[in-house]
XYZ file of N, CA and C in Angstrom:
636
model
N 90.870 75.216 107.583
C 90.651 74.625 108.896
C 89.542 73.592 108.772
N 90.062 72.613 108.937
C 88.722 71.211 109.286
C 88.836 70.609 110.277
N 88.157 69.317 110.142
C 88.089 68.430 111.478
C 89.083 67.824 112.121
N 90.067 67.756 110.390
C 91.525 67.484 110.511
C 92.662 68.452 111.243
N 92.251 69.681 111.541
C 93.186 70.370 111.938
C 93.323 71.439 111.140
N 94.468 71.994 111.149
C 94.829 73.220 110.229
C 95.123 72.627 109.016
N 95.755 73.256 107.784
C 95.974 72.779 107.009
C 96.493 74.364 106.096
N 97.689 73.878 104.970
C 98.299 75.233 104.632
C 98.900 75.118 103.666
N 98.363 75.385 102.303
C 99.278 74.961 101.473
C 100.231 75.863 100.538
N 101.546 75.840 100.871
C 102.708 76.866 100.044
C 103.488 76.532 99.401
N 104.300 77.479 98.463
C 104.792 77.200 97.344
C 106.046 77.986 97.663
N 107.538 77.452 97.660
C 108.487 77.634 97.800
C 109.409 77.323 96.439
N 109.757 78.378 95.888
C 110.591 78.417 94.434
C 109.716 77.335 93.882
N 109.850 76.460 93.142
C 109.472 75.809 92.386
C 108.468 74.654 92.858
N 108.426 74.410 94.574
C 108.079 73.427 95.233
C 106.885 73.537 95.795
N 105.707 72.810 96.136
C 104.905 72.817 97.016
C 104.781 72.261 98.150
N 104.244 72.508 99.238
C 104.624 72.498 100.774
C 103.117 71.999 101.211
N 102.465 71.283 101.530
C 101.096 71.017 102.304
C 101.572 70.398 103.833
N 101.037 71.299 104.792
C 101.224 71.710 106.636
C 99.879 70.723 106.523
N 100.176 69.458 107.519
C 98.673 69.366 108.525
C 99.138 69.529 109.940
N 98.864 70.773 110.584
C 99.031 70.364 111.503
C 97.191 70.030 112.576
N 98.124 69.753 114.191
C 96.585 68.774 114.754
C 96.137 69.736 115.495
N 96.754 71.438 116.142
C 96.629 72.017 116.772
C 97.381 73.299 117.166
N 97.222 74.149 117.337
C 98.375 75.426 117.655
C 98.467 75.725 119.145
N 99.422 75.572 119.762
C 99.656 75.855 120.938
C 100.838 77.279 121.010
N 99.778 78.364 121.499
C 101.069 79.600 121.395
C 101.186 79.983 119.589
N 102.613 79.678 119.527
C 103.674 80.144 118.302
C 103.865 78.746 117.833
N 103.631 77.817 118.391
C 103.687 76.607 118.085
C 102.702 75.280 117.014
N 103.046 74.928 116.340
C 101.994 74.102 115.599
C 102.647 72.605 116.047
N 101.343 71.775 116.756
C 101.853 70.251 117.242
C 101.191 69.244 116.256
N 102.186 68.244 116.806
C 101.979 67.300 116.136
C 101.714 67.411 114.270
N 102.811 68.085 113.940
C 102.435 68.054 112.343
C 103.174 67.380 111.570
N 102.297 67.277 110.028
C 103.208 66.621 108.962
C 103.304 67.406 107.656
N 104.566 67.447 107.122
C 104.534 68.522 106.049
C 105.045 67.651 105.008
N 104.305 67.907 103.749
C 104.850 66.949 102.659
C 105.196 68.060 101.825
N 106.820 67.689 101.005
C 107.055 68.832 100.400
C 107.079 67.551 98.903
N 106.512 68.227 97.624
C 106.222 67.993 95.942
C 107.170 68.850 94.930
N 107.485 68.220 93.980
C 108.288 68.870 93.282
C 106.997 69.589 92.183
N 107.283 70.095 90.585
C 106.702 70.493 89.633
C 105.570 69.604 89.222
N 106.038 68.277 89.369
C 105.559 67.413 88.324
C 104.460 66.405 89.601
N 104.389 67.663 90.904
C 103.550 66.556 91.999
C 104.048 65.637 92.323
N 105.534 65.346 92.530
C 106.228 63.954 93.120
C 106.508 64.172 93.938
N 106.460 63.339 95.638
C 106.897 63.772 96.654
C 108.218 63.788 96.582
N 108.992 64.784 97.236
C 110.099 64.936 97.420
C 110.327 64.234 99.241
N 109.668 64.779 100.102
C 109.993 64.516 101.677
C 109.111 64.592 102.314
N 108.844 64.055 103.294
C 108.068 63.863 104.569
C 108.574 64.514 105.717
N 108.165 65.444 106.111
C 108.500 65.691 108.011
C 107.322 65.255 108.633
N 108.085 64.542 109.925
C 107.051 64.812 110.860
C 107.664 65.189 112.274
N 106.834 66.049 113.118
C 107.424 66.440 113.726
C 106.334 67.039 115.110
N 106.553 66.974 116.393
C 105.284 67.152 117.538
C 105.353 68.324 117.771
N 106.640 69.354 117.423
C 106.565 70.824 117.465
C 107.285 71.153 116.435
N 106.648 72.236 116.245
C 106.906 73.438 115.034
C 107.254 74.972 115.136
N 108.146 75.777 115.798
C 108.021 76.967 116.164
C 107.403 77.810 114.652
N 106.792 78.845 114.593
C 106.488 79.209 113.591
C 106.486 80.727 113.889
N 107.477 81.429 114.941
C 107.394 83.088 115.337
C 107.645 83.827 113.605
N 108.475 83.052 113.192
C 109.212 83.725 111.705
C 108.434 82.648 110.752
N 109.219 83.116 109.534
C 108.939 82.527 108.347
C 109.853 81.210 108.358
N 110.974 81.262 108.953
C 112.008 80.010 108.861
C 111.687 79.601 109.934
N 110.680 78.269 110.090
C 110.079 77.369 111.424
C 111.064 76.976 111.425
N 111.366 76.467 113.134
C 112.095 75.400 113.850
C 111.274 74.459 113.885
N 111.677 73.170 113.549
C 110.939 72.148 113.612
C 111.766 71.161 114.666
N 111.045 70.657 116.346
C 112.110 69.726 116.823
C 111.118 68.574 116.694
N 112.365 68.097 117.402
C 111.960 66.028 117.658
C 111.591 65.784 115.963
N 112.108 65.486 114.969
C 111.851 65.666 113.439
C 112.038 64.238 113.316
N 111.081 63.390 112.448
C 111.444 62.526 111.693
C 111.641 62.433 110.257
N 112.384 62.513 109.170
C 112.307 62.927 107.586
C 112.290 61.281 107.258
N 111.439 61.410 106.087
C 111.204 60.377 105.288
C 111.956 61.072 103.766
N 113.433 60.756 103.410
C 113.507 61.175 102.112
C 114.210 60.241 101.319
N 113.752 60.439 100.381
C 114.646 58.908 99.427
C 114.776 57.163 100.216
N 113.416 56.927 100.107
C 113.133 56.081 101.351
C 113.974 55.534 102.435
N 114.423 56.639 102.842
C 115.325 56.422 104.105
C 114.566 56.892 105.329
N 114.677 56.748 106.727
C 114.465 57.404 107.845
C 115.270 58.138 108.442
N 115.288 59.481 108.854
C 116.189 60.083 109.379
C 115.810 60.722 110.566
N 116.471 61.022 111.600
C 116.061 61.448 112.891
C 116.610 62.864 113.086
N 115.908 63.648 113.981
C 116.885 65.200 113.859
C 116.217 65.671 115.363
N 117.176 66.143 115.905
C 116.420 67.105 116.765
C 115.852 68.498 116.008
N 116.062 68.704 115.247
C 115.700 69.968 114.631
C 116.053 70.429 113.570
N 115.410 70.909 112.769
C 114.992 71.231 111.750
C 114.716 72.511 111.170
N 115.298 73.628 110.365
C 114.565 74.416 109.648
C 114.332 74.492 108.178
N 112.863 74.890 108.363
C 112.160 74.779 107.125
C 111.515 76.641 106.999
N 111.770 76.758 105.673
C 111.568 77.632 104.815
C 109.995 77.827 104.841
N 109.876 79.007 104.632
C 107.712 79.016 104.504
C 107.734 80.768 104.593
N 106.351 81.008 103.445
C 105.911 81.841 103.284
C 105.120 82.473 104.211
N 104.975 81.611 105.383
C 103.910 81.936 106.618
C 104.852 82.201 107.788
N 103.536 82.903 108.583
C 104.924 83.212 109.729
C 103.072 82.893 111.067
N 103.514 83.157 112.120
C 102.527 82.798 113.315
C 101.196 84.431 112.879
N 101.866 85.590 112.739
C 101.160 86.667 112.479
C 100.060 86.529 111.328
N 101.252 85.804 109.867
C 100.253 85.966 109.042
C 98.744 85.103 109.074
N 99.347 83.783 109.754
C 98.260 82.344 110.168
C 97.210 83.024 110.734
N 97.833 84.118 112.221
C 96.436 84.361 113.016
C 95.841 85.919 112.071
N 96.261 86.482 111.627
C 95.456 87.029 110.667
C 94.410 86.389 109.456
N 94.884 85.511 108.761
C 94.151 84.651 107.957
C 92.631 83.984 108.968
N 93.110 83.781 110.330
C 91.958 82.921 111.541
C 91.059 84.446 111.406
N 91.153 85.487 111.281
C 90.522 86.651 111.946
C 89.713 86.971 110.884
N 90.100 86.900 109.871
C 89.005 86.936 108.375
C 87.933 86.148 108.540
N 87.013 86.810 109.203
C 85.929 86.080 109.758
C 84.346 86.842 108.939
N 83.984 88.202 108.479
C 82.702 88.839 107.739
C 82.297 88.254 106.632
N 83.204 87.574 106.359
C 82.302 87.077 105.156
C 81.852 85.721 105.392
N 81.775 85.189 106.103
C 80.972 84.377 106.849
C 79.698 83.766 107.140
N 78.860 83.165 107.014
C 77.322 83.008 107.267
C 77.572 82.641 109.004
N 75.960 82.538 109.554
C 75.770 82.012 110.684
C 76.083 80.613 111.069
N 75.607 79.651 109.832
C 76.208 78.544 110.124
C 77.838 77.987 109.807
N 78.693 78.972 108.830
C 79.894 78.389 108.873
C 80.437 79.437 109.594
N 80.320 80.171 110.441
C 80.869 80.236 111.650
C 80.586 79.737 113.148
N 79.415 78.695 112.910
C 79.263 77.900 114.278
C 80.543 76.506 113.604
N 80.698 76.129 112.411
C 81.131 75.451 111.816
C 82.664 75.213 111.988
N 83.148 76.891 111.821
C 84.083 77.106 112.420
C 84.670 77.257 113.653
N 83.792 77.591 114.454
C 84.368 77.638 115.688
C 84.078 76.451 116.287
N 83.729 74.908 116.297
C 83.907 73.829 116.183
C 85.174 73.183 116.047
N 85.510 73.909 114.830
C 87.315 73.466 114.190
C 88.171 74.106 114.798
N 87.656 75.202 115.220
C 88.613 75.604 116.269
C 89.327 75.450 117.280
N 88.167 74.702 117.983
C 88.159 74.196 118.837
C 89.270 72.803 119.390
N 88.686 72.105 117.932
C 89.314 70.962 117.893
C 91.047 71.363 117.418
N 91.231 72.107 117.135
C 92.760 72.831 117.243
C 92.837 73.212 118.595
N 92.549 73.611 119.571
C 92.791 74.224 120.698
C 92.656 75.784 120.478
N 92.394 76.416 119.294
C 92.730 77.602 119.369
C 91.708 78.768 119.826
N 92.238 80.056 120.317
C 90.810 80.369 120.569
C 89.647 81.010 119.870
N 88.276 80.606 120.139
C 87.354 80.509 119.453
C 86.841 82.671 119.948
N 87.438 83.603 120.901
C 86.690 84.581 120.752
C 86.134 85.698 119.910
N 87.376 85.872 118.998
C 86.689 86.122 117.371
C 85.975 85.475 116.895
N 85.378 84.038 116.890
C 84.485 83.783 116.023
C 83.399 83.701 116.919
N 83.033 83.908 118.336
C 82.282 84.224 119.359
C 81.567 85.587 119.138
N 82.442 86.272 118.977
C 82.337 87.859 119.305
C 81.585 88.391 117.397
N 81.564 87.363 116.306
C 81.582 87.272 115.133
C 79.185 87.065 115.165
N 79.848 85.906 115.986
C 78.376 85.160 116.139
C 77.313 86.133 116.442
N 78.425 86.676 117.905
C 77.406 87.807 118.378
C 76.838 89.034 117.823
N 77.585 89.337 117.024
C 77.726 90.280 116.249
C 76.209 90.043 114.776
N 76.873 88.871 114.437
C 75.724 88.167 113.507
C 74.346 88.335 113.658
N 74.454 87.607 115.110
C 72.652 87.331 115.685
C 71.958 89.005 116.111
N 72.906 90.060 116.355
C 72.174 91.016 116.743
C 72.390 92.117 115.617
N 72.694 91.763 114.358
C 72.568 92.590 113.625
C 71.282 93.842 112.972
N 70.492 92.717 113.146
C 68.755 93.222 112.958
C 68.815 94.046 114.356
N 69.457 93.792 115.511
C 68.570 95.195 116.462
C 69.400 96.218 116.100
N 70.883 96.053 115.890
C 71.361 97.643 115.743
C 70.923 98.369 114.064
N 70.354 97.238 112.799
C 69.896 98.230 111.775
C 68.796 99.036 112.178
N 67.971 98.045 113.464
C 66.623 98.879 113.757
C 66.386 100.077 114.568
N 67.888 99.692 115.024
C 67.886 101.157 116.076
C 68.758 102.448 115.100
N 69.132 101.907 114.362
C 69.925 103.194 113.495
C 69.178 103.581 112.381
N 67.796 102.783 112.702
C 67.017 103.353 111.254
C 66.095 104.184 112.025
N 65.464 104.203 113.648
C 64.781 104.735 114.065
C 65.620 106.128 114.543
N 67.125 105.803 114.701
C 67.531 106.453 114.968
C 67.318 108.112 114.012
N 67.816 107.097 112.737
C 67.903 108.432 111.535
C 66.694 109.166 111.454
N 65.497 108.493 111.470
C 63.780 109.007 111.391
C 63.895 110.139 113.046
N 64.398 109.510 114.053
C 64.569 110.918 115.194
C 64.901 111.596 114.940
N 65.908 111.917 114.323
C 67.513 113.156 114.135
C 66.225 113.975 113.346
N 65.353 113.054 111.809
C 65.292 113.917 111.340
C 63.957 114.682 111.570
N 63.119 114.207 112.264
C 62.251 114.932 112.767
C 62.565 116.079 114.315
N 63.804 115.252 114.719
C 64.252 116.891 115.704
C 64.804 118.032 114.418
N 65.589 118.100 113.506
C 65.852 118.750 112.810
C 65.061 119.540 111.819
N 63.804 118.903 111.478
C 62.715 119.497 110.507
C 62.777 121.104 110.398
N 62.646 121.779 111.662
C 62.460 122.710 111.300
C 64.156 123.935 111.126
N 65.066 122.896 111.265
C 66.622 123.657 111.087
C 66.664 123.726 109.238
N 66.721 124.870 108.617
C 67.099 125.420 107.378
C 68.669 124.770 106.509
N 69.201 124.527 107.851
C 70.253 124.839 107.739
C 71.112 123.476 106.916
N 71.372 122.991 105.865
C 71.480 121.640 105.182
C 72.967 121.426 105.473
N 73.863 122.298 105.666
C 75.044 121.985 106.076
C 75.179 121.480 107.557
N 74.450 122.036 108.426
C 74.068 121.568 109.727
C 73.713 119.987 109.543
N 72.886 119.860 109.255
C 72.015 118.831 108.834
C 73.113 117.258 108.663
N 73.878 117.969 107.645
C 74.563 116.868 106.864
C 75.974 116.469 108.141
N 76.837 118.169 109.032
C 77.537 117.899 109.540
C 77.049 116.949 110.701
N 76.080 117.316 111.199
C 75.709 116.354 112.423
C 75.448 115.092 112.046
N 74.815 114.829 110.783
C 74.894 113.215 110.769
C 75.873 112.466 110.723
N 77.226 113.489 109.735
C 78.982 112.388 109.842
C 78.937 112.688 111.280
N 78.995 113.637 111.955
C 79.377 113.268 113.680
C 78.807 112.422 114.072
N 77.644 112.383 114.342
C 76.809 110.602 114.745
C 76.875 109.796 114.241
N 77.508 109.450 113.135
C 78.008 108.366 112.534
C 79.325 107.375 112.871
N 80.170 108.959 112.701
C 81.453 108.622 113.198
C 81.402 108.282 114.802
N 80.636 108.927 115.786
C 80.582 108.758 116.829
C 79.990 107.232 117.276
N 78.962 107.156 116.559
C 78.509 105.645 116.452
C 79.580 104.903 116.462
N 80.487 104.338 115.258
C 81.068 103.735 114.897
C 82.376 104.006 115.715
N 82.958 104.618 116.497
C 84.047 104.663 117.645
C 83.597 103.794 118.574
N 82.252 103.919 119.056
C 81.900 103.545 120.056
C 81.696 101.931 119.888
N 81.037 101.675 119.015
C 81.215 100.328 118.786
C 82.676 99.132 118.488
N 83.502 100.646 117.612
C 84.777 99.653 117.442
C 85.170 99.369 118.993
N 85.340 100.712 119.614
C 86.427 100.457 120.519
C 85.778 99.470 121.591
N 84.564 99.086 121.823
C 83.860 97.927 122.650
C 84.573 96.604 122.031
N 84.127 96.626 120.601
C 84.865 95.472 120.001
C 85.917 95.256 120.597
N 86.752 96.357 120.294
C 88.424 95.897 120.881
C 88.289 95.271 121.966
N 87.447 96.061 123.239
C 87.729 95.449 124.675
C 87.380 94.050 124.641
N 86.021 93.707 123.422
C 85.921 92.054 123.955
C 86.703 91.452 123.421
N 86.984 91.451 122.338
C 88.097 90.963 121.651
C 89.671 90.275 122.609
N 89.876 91.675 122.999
C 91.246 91.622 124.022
C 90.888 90.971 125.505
N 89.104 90.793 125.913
C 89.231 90.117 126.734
C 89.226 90.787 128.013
N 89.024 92.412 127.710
C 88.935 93.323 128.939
C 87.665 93.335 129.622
N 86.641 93.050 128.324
C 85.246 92.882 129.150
C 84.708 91.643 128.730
N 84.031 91.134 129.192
C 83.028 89.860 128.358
C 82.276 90.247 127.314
N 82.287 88.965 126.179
C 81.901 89.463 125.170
C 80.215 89.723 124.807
N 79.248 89.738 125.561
C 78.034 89.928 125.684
C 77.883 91.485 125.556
N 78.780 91.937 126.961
C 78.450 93.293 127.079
C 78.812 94.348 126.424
N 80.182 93.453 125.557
C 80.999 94.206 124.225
C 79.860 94.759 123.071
N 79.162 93.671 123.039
C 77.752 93.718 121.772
C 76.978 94.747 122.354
N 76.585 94.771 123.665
C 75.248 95.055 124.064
C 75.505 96.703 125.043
N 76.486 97.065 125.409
C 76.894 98.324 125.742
C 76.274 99.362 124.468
N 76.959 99.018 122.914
C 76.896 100.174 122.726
C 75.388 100.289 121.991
N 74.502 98.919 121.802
C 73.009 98.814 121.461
C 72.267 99.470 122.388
N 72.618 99.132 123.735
C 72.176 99.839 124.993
C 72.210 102.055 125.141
N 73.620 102.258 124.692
C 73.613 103.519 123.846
C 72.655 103.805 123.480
N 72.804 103.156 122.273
C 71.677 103.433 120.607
C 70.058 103.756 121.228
N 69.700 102.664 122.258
C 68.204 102.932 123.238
C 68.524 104.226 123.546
N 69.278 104.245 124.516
C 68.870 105.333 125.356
C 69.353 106.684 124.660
N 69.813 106.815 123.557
C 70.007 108.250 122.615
C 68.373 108.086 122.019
N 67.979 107.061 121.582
C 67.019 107.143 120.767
C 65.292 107.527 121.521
N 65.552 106.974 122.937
C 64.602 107.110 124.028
C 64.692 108.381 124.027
N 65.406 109.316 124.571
C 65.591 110.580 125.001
C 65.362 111.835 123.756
N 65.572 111.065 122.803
C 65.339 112.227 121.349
C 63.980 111.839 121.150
N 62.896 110.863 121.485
C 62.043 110.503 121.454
C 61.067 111.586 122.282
N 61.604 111.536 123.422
C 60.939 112.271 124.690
C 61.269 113.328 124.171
N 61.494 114.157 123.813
C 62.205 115.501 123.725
C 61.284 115.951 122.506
N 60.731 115.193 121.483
C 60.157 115.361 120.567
C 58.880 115.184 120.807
N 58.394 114.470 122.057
C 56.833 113.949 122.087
C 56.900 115.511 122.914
N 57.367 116.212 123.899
C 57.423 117.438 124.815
C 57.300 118.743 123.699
N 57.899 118.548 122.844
C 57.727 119.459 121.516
C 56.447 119.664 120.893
């Protein structure tokens, strides 16, 4: 993804395929041009074309212009062969953790300029910038547990309650994710619900221990 748009490059039996398209609308890729190369890097054909269905692997391509064997040819439509389908594209967009802070402001820029939407790499950002409060609350967290526990013997205790608060942690956070993600809640409160948690477990095991 650049400034140029999307961009995609596949290999069909023996051939290579390079997609620019300018934007994704839906299932749709507009305004694109696909140059298909033989072995030896020689163009074989030109499409161009203002829509692209892409639900499957075999795009519909309408309103088509082909450039082949320097001829012009006109088509209402077109199918073309491809290793990609609309699922695998927006999965590839969602591979977003390995990421820094700045090439995901970077990215969601290019995103933009595709039309596509930017709330995974929103919800990515957010995620980014507040990373330092939830290590700090799960490190104060662990120092609570283990000073309420000090005087429990019991090491199987010990160990079961921490996978439960772990696992419990980590539900709670995915399933927020999901909601901002999907757009059920805004993505602020997606981040900040379950940090808000993390306080107030950590407040209350606090109090409970200063009363001790």
């Amino acid at each position: 993804i650049t400034k140029n748009g999307l961009w995609i490059k596949d290999k069909i039996e023996n051939n290579t395929i390079i997609v620019n398209a300018s934007s994704i609308d839906g299932v749709f890729l507009k305004d694109t041009i696909i140059s298909e190369f033989n072995e030896e890097f020689d163009i074989l054909r030109n499409i161009q074309s203002n829509k692209i269905d892409i639900k499957n692997k075999q795009w519909i391509a309408h309103n088509v212009t082909l450039y082949e064997n320097n001829t012009v040819t006109k088509k209402e439509n077109l199918k073309i062969i491809s290793n990609f389908d609309y699922e695998k594209i927006q999965s590839l967009f969602s591979n977003l953790s390995s990421l820094s802070l700045f090439e995901l402001i970077d990215l969601k820029k290019n995103y933009q300029s595709l039309n596509y939407s930017t709330t995974e790499v929103d919800m990515q950002l957010l995620k980014v910038i507040s990373y330092p409060i939830y290590l700090s609350l799960m490190t104060l967290f662990s120092c609570v547990i283990m000073f309420a526990t000090k005087h429990t013997k019991s090491s199987t205790f010990k160990i079961s309650f921490g996978l439960f608060a772990s696992v419990l942690i980590y539900y709670i956070n995915n399933f927020f994710n999901v909601m901002g993600k999907t757009e059920k809640i805004s993505l602020i409160p997606s981040i900040m619900i379950p940090l808000t948690i993390l306080v107030l477990i950590n407040a209350i095991l606090l109090y409970r221990i200063n009363e001790k």
